[in-house]
Coordinates of C-alpha atoms and ligand atoms in Angstrom, one line a residue:
M1 CA -18.8 25.3 -10.0
R2 CA -21.2 22.5 -10.0
I3 CA -19.7 19.4 -12.0
P4 CA -21.6 16.5 -13.2
E5 CA -20.4 13.1 -11.6
R6 CA -20.9 11.2 -14.5
K7 CA -19.9 13.0 -17.6
P8 CA -19.1 10.6 -20.4
M9 CA -15.1 10.4 -20.6
R10 CA -13.7 12.6 -23.2
K11 CA -11.2 10.8 -25.7
T12 CA -8.4 12.8 -26.1
T13 CA -5.2 12.3 -28.1
A14 CA -1.6 13.3 -27.4
D15 CA -1.9 16.0 -30.0
A16 CA -5.0 17.6 -28.6
A17 CA -3.9 17.8 -25.0
P18 CA -1.5 20.8 -24.5
G19 CA 2.1 19.4 -24.5
G20 CA 0.5 15.9 -24.9
A21 CA 1.4 15.7 -21.1
F22 CA -0.2 14.5 -18.0
F23 CA 0.8 15.1 -14.3
I24 CA -0.6 12.6 -11.6
C25 CA -0.9 13.4 -7.7
T26 CA -1.7 10.6 -5.6
M27 CA -3.0 10.8 -2.1
G28 CA -3.8 7.9 0.5
C29 CA -3.0 4.3 0.3
K30 CA -1.0 1.8 -1.4
V31 CA -3.9 0.6 -3.6
N32 CA -4.4 4.3 -4.9
R33 CA -0.6 4.4 -5.7
Y34 CA -0.8 1.0 -7.5
E35 CA -3.7 2.3 -9.5
A36 CA -2.0 5.6 -10.4
Q37 CA 1.2 3.6 -11.6
A38 CA -1.2 1.7 -13.7
L39 CA -2.5 4.6 -15.5
R40 CA 1.0 6.3 -15.7
E41 CA 2.0 3.4 -17.8
K42 CA -1.1 2.9 -19.8
W43 CA -0.9 6.6 -20.6
T44 CA 2.7 6.6 -21.5
A45 CA 2.1 3.7 -23.7
Q46 CA -0.8 5.6 -25.3
G47 CA 2.0 8.5 -26.3
M48 CA 1.4 10.5 -23.6
K49 CA 4.4 12.2 -21.6
E50 CA 4.3 12.5 -17.7
A51 CA 4.9 16.0 -16.6
A52 CA 7.0 17.1 -13.6
R53 CA 4.7 19.9 -12.7
P54 CA 1.1 20.6 -13.1
E55 CA 1.8 23.8 -15.0
D56 CA 3.4 21.6 -17.8
A57 CA 0.3 19.4 -18.3
G58 CA -2.8 19.5 -20.3
T59 CA -4.4 16.9 -18.0
V60 CA -4.0 16.7 -14.1
L61 CA -5.2 13.6 -12.4
V62 CA -5.7 13.7 -8.8
N63 CA -6.1 10.2 -7.4
S64 CA -7.9 11.1 -3.9
C65 CA -8.4 9.6 -0.6
A66 CA -11.3 9.8 1.7
V67 CA -10.3 8.0 4.7
T68 CA -10.6 11.0 6.9
A69 CA -12.2 14.5 6.8
A70 CA -8.4 15.8 6.9
A71 CA -7.8 13.9 3.8
V72 CA -10.7 15.5 2.0
A73 CA -9.6 19.1 3.1
D74 CA -6.2 18.4 1.8
L75 CA -7.7 17.5 -1.6
R76 CA -9.6 20.8 -1.7
A77 CA -6.6 22.6 -1.2
L78 CA -4.5 20.5 -3.7
V79 CA -7.1 21.2 -6.3
R80 CA -7.3 24.8 -5.7
R81 CA -3.5 24.9 -6.0
F82 CA -3.5 22.9 -9.2
R83 CA -6.2 25.1 -10.9
R84 CA -3.9 28.2 -10.1
A85 CA -0.8 26.5 -11.4
A86 CA -2.5 25.3 -14.5
P87 CA -5.6 27.4 -15.5
E88 CA -6.0 25.7 -18.8
A89 CA -5.8 22.1 -17.9
E90 CA -8.3 19.6 -17.3
I91 CA -8.1 18.6 -13.8
I92 CA -9.8 15.4 -13.2
V93 CA -10.5 14.0 -9.7
T94 CA -10.8 10.4 -9.0
G95 CA -10.5 8.0 -6.2
C96 CA -12.3 7.4 -3.0
A97 CA -13.3 11.1 -2.4
A98 CA -14.9 11.7 -5.7
G99 CA -18.9 10.7 -5.6
P100 CA -21.0 9.1 -5.0
A101 CA -20.0 8.6 -1.4
G102 CA -17.6 11.5 -1.5
L103 CA -17.7 14.8 -3.0
A104 CA -20.5 15.6 -5.4
D105 CA -18.6 18.8 -6.7
L106 CA -15.2 20.5 -6.2
P107 CA -14.5 24.1 -7.0
G108 CA -11.3 23.8 -9.5
A109 CA -11.9 20.4 -10.8
S110 CA -13.1 19.9 -14.3
R111 CA -14.6 16.7 -13.5
L112 CA -15.2 14.1 -11.0
V113 CA -14.8 10.3 -11.7
P114 CA -16.1 8.1 -8.9
Q115 CA -13.7 5.3 -7.9
R116 CA -16.0 2.6 -9.3
D117 CA -15.4 4.3 -12.9
K118 CA -11.8 4.9 -12.3
T119 CA -11.0 2.0 -14.9
G120 CA -12.4 4.0 -17.5
L121 CA -9.5 6.4 -17.2
L122 CA -7.0 3.7 -18.3
D123 CA -8.6 4.2 -21.8
L124 CA -8.5 8.0 -21.6
F125 CA -6.0 8.6 -24.5
S126 CA -6.9 5.7 -26.6
G127 CA -10.2 4.2 -28.2
D128 CA -9.3 0.5 -27.5
G129 CA -12.1 0.0 -25.0
E130 CA -10.4 -3.0 -23.2
A131 CA -9.5 -1.1 -20.2
G132 CA -12.9 -1.1 -18.6
A133 CA -13.1 -5.0 -18.7
R134 CA -9.7 -5.6 -17.5
G135 CA -10.2 -3.0 -14.5
F136 CA -7.4 -2.6 -12.1
F137 CA -6.5 -6.2 -11.7
V138 CA -3.1 -5.2 -13.7
S139 CA -0.1 -5.3 -12.3
S140 CA 1.8 -2.0 -11.8
C141 CA 5.5 -1.3 -11.3
D142 CA 7.5 1.5 -10.4
R143 CA 10.6 1.0 -12.6
S144 CA 12.0 -1.8 -10.2
R145 CA 9.5 -3.3 -8.1
A146 CA 6.2 -4.8 -9.5
V147 CA 2.7 -4.8 -7.7
L148 CA 0.1 -7.7 -8.2
K149 CA -3.4 -6.8 -7.1
I150 CA -5.4 -9.8 -6.6
Q151 CA -8.3 -8.4 -4.8
D152 CA -10.4 -5.4 -4.6
G153 CA -13.2 -3.9 -2.8
C154 CA -14.4 -4.9 0.7
S155 CA -17.6 -6.1 2.3
H156 CA -16.6 -5.7 5.7
A157 CA -17.9 -2.1 6.7
C158 CA -15.5 -1.2 9.6
A159 CA -17.1 1.8 11.4
F160 CA -14.4 4.5 10.4
C161 CA -14.0 3.2 6.8
I162 CA -15.5 4.6 3.5
V163 CA -14.1 2.0 1.2
P164 CA -16.8 -0.5 1.1
S165 CA -19.1 2.3 -0.2
V166 CA -16.5 3.8 -2.9
R167 CA -14.8 0.4 -3.9
G168 CA -17.8 -1.8 -3.9
A169 CA -18.2 -5.6 -2.7
A170 CA -15.0 -7.7 -2.4
R171 CA -13.9 -9.5 -5.4
S172 CA -11.0 -11.5 -6.2
R173 CA -8.9 -12.0 -9.5
P174 CA -8.9 -15.6 -10.7
P175 CA -5.8 -17.5 -9.5
E176 CA -4.8 -18.7 -12.9
A177 CA -4.7 -15.1 -14.3
S178 CA -2.6 -14.0 -11.1
T179 CA 0.1 -16.7 -11.5
E180 CA 0.4 -16.0 -15.1
E181 CA 1.0 -12.5 -14.4
V182 CA 3.7 -13.2 -11.7
L183 CA 5.4 -15.4 -14.3
R184 CA 5.1 -12.7 -16.9
L185 CA 6.8 -10.1 -14.6
L186 CA 9.5 -12.4 -13.5
R187 CA 10.4 -13.1 -17.3
A188 CA 10.3 -9.1 -17.6
G189 CA 13.2 -9.0 -15.0
F190 CA 11.3 -8.1 -12.0
R191 CA 12.8 -9.8 -9.0
E192 CA 10.6 -8.3 -6.4
I193 CA 6.6 -8.7 -6.6
V194 CA 4.3 -7.3 -4.0
I195 CA 0.9 -9.3 -3.6
S196 CA -1.6 -6.7 -2.8
G197 CA -5.3 -6.2 -2.4
V198 CA -7.8 -4.0 -0.5
N199 CA -8.7 -6.6 2.1
L200 CA -6.6 -9.7 1.6
R201 CA -8.8 -11.7 4.2
A202 CA -11.6 -11.4 1.8
Y203 CA -9.9 -13.0 -1.0
R204 CA -11.7 -16.1 -2.4
E205 CA -11.4 -18.6 -5.1
T206 CA -14.4 -20.7 -6.3
G207 CA -14.6 -23.5 -4.0
G208 CA -13.9 -21.2 -1.1
R209 CA -10.1 -21.4 -1.2
D210 CA -8.6 -18.6 0.4
F211 CA -5.5 -16.3 0.5
W212 CA -3.2 -18.9 2.1
D213 CA -4.3 -21.6 -0.5
F214 CA -3.6 -19.2 -3.3
L215 CA -0.1 -18.4 -1.7
E216 CA 0.6 -22.1 -1.2
R217 CA -0.1 -22.8 -4.8
L218 CA 1.8 -20.1 -6.0
E219 CA 4.8 -21.0 -3.9
D220 CA 4.7 -24.4 -5.3
T221 CA 4.8 -23.2 -8.8
L222 CA 7.5 -20.7 -8.4
A223 CA 9.9 -22.1 -6.0
P224 CA 11.5 -24.8 -8.0
E225 CA 12.8 -22.2 -10.4
W226 CA 12.8 -19.0 -8.5
A227 CA 13.6 -19.5 -4.9
G228 CA 16.7 -17.6 -4.0
R229 CA 16.4 -15.7 -7.2
A230 CA 13.4 -13.7 -6.7
R231 CA 10.9 -12.8 -3.8
L232 CA 7.3 -12.1 -2.9
R233 CA 6.3 -9.6 -0.4
L234 CA 2.8 -9.4 1.2
S235 CA 1.2 -6.2 1.4
S236 CA -1.1 -5.5 4.5
L237 CA -2.8 -8.1 6.2
E238 CA -5.8 -8.5 8.6
P239 CA -4.6 -9.7 12.2
G240 CA -7.3 -12.5 11.9
Q241 CA -5.6 -14.3 9.0
F242 CA -2.6 -15.2 11.3
D243 CA -3.6 -18.8 12.3
D244 CA -1.9 -21.9 12.4
R245 CA -2.1 -22.4 8.6
A246 CA -0.5 -19.1 8.2
L247 CA 2.1 -20.1 10.3
A248 CA 2.8 -23.5 8.6
F249 CA 3.0 -21.7 5.3
L250 CA 5.1 -18.8 6.3
G251 CA 7.4 -21.4 8.0
R252 CA 8.0 -23.5 4.7
S253 CA 7.9 -20.5 2.1
R254 CA 11.0 -19.8 0.3
M255 CA 9.8 -17.2 -1.9
L256 CA 8.5 -14.7 1.0
A257 CA 10.3 -11.7 2.2
P258 CA 10.6 -11.9 5.8
H259 CA 8.3 -8.9 6.2
L260 CA 4.5 -8.8 7.4
H261 CA 2.3 -5.8 7.9
L262 CA -0.8 -5.8 10.0
A263 CA -3.9 -3.8 9.6
L264 CA -4.1 -3.8 13.5
Q265 CA -5.8 -0.4 14.2
S266 CA -5.8 -0.9 18.1
G267 CA -4.5 -3.5 20.6
A268 CA -7.5 -2.9 22.9
P269 CA -10.3 -5.5 22.3
A270 CA -13.2 -3.0 23.3
V271 CA -11.9 -0.5 20.8
L272 CA -11.9 -3.0 18.0
A273 CA -15.2 -4.0 18.8
R274 CA -16.5 -0.5 18.6
M275 CA -14.6 -0.1 15.3
R276 CA -16.6 -3.3 14.1
R277 CA -13.4 -5.0 14.0
G278 CA -14.1 -7.7 16.6
H279 CA -13.3 -10.5 14.5
Y280 CA -9.8 -10.8 15.7
D281 CA -8.2 -11.0 19.1
P282 CA -5.2 -8.8 19.4
E283 CA -4.1 -11.1 22.5
A284 CA -3.6 -13.8 20.1
L285 CA -0.9 -11.9 18.0
P286 CA 2.0 -12.0 20.6
E287 CA 1.9 -15.8 20.8
F288 CA 1.8 -16.0 16.9
F289 CA 4.8 -13.8 16.4
T290 CA 6.8 -15.6 19.0
R291 CA 6.1 -18.8 17.1
L292 CA 6.8 -17.3 14.0
G293 CA 10.2 -16.1 15.5
A294 CA 11.1 -19.6 15.9
L295 CA 11.0 -20.1 12.1
W296 CA 12.0 -16.7 10.8
P297 CA 15.1 -15.8 13.0
R298 CA 14.6 -12.2 11.7
F299 CA 11.8 -10.3 10.3
A300 CA 10.0 -6.9 10.0
L301 CA 6.5 -6.3 11.4
G302 CA 4.7 -3.3 10.7
A303 CA 1.2 -2.2 11.7
D304 CA -1.3 0.6 11.0
L305 CA -2.7 2.1 14.0
L306 CA -5.7 4.3 14.7
T307 CA -5.9 6.3 17.8
G308 CA -8.4 8.5 19.4
F309 CA -11.3 6.4 17.9
P310 CA -14.6 7.6 19.5
G311 CA -15.0 6.3 22.9
E312 CA -11.2 5.3 23.5
T313 CA -10.6 6.0 27.1
D314 CA -7.1 6.4 28.8
E315 CA -7.0 2.7 30.1
E316 CA -8.0 1.5 26.7
F317 CA -5.1 3.4 25.0
E318 CA -2.7 2.2 27.6
S319 CA -3.9 -1.3 27.4
G320 CA -3.6 -1.0 23.4
L321 CA -0.2 0.3 23.8
D322 CA 1.0 -2.5 26.3
L323 CA -0.3 -5.0 23.3
L324 CA 1.9 -3.1 20.9
R325 CA 5.1 -3.4 23.5
R326 CA 4.6 -7.2 23.3
L327 CA 4.5 -7.4 19.6
P328 CA 7.8 -7.4 17.8
L329 CA 7.0 -4.5 15.7
T330 CA 9.7 -3.0 13.6
Y331 CA 7.6 0.1 12.5
A332 CA 4.2 1.5 12.7
H333 CA 1.9 4.1 10.5
V334 CA 0.0 6.1 13.0
F335 CA -3.1 8.0 12.2
P336 CA -5.2 10.0 14.7
Y337 CA -8.7 9.3 14.0
S338 CA -10.6 12.1 12.2
R339 CA -14.2 12.2 11.5
R340 CA -15.4 10.9 8.0
P341 CA -18.9 12.0 7.2
G342 CA -21.0 9.2 5.9
T343 CA -19.3 6.6 8.3
P344 CA -20.9 5.3 11.4
A345 CA -18.2 6.4 13.5
A346 CA -18.8 10.2 12.6
D347 CA -22.0 10.1 14.6
M348 CA -20.8 7.9 17.5
A349 CA -21.0 9.4 21.1
G350 CA -17.7 9.7 22.8
Q351 CA -15.6 11.7 20.1
V352 CA -12.1 12.2 21.5
G353 CA -10.7 15.8 21.8
A354 CA -8.1 16.9 19.3
G355 CA -5.7 17.6 22.0
V356 CA -6.1 14.1 23.5
K357 CA -5.7 12.4 20.0
K358 CA -2.7 14.4 19.1
A359 CA -0.8 13.4 22.2
R360 CA -1.9 9.7 22.0
A361 CA -0.6 9.8 18.4
A362 CA 2.6 11.5 19.5
R363 CA 3.1 8.6 22.0
L364 CA 2.6 6.0 19.5
R365 CA 5.0 7.5 17.1
A366 CA 7.5 7.8 19.5
F367 CA 7.1 4.1 20.1
A368 CA 7.3 3.5 16.5
R369 CA 10.4 5.4 15.9
E370 CA 12.3 3.9 18.8
R371 CA 11.3 0.3 17.5
K372 CA 12.3 1.3 13.8
E373 CA 15.7 2.6 15.0
A374 CA 16.5 -0.3 17.2
F375 CA 15.7 -2.5 14.2
L376 CA 17.5 -0.7 11.7
R377 CA 20.6 -0.8 14.0
S378 CA 20.3 -4.5 14.4
L379 CA 20.5 -4.8 10.6
L380 CA 23.8 -3.5 10.7
D381 CA 25.0 -6.9 11.9
V382 CA 23.5 -8.7 8.9
P383 CA 26.6 -9.3 6.5
V384 CA 24.6 -8.9 3.4
L385 CA 21.2 -7.8 2.5
R386 CA 19.5 -8.0 -0.9
A387 CA 18.0 -4.7 -2.0
V388 CA 16.0 -3.7 -5.2
F389 CA 17.2 -0.2 -6.2
E390 CA 15.1 2.3 -8.0
E391 CA 16.3 3.6 -11.3
G392 CA 17.4 7.3 -11.4
S393 CA 16.2 7.7 -7.8
G394 CA 19.0 10.5 -7.4
N395 CA 22.2 10.4 -5.6
P396 CA 22.5 8.5 -3.3
R397 CA 20.1 6.0 -4.8
A398 CA 17.3 4.5 -2.9
G399 CA 16.1 0.9 -2.6
M400 CA 14.4 -1.6 -0.5
C401 CA 15.8 -4.7 1.2
E402 CA 13.9 -8.0 2.2
Y403 CA 13.4 -6.4 5.8
Y404 CA 11.6 -3.2 4.3
A405 CA 14.4 -1.1 5.3
E406 CA 15.3 1.7 2.9
C407 CA 18.8 1.3 1.6
L408 CA 21.1 4.0 0.0
I409 CA 23.9 3.5 -2.2
G410 CA 26.3 6.1 -3.5
D411 CA 26.4 7.4 -7.2
E412 CA 29.9 6.0 -7.2
D413 CA 28.5 2.4 -6.5
A414 CA 25.3 2.8 -8.4
A415 CA 26.7 1.4 -11.6
R416 CA 27.3 -1.9 -10.1
V417 CA 23.6 -2.4 -9.0
R418 CA 21.3 -3.7 -11.9
P419 CA 17.7 -2.0 -11.9
R420 CA 15.1 -4.6 -10.8
A421 CA 17.6 -7.1 -9.6
L422 CA 18.0 -8.3 -6.1
S423 CA 21.4 -6.6 -5.5
P424 CA 23.5 -7.9 -2.4
V425 CA 24.5 -4.9 -0.3
R426 CA 26.6 -4.5 2.9
P427 CA 24.9 -2.3 5.4
R428 CA 27.5 0.3 6.7
A429 CA 25.8 2.9 8.9
L430 CA 22.4 4.6 9.6
R431 CA 21.4 7.7 7.9
G432 CA 18.4 9.0 9.3
D433 CA 15.8 6.3 9.4
R434 CA 17.8 4.6 6.2
L435 CA 20.7 2.4 5.9
L436 CA 23.8 3.5 4.0
T437 CA 25.2 0.8 2.1
E438 CA 27.8 -0.5 -0.4
P439 CA 28.0 -3.2 -3.1
A440 CA 28.8 -6.7 -1.3
Ligands
SF4_1 S1 -11.6 -4.4 6.3 FE1 -12.5 -2.5 7.4 S2 -10.8 -0.9 7.1 FE2 -10.2 -2.7 5.6 S3 -11.1 -1.8 3.8 FE3 -12.8 -3.1 4.7 S4 -14.0 -1.9 5.8 FE4 -12.2 -0.7 5.4

């Protein structure tokens, strides 16, 4: 079935859609999840209900990812499954895999809404027309933690990445609007706010002020009233952002959660150069984090790792792993490289065989698992953690502490923690890769 890419949005009302219900499935990165959450909130405010299963919804939204060819294959399978489950539903596919750089048609989908037109979906069940102008610089919240997106798009063009062609050039939200939004979220009771963007290294204000400038002013605005009562968490940062200014800020901040996440991809400079990510020197990172360790006695450090990139030799893989061992990583997300048509890396010579990629990814995951377990064990020595628990997340209830470790609390104790609040909890034991806790 051929589906036009830019069919005008159909205005629907809750009454017109069967059951007045929608179902959202989100693939891929945090930004996609945040945007899905913004859609969820907007549609609920427009009188729609969220269905737990696609078969109970009149509108099914698939928020797709195009980072790898495997993600696109997953998307095709998902849409086929949703079409079988909900033959009458309008199935809308948006996100990075929906044209123009991604798929032009997709069997089973009613229509494709390109990433750049996604903001129009905010307005799907109402006629107020504001959403497109406001775009996705909205804060989105699960019911406990809020996310403030201050930057979108990317102009960098890493060799494996489709993001610049689907999300457009880098752009930043005006700092006054971001600060105002943080204050609004605090007034609404949120006590953890995640500061996010597609590429925070590209964040710029008029006058050329960068991400650290923004954070410094935000800190000065918030800390007098909120230090110790609420926290900010930084989402993924580029390794090149960790310079002396960053260190000075991290050392003095009273608002930041002690948790950083690196979009590292590889620890081998030659691999990074082929990825077109030669703008940072991974060798500078161990020293930076040693210096940070003198300021932050305990912190979580994560990394995104891509292995099996074209041309990655055994020596490069080993030297990259050696660099990782010299970093105080406490967890990592590991991705074996998969060819993404339309990116320069897809046509590069020296594609690495599937077996080798799998073996390298397995070694990285084993390393990451070991680090995570050791870190979680070390948290058992912390007398009190402060976790934000999700509402209604089942029994035991799950939450996230300042060190980005998942905390569980039993149903019998759940009444003693307040939603959105920073709840003091005592870690008791490990349960898988989470901490079993009780109210402190
Ligand atoms: S920095 Fe590279 S990986 Fe990150 S969004 Fe931009 S092009 Fe993609």
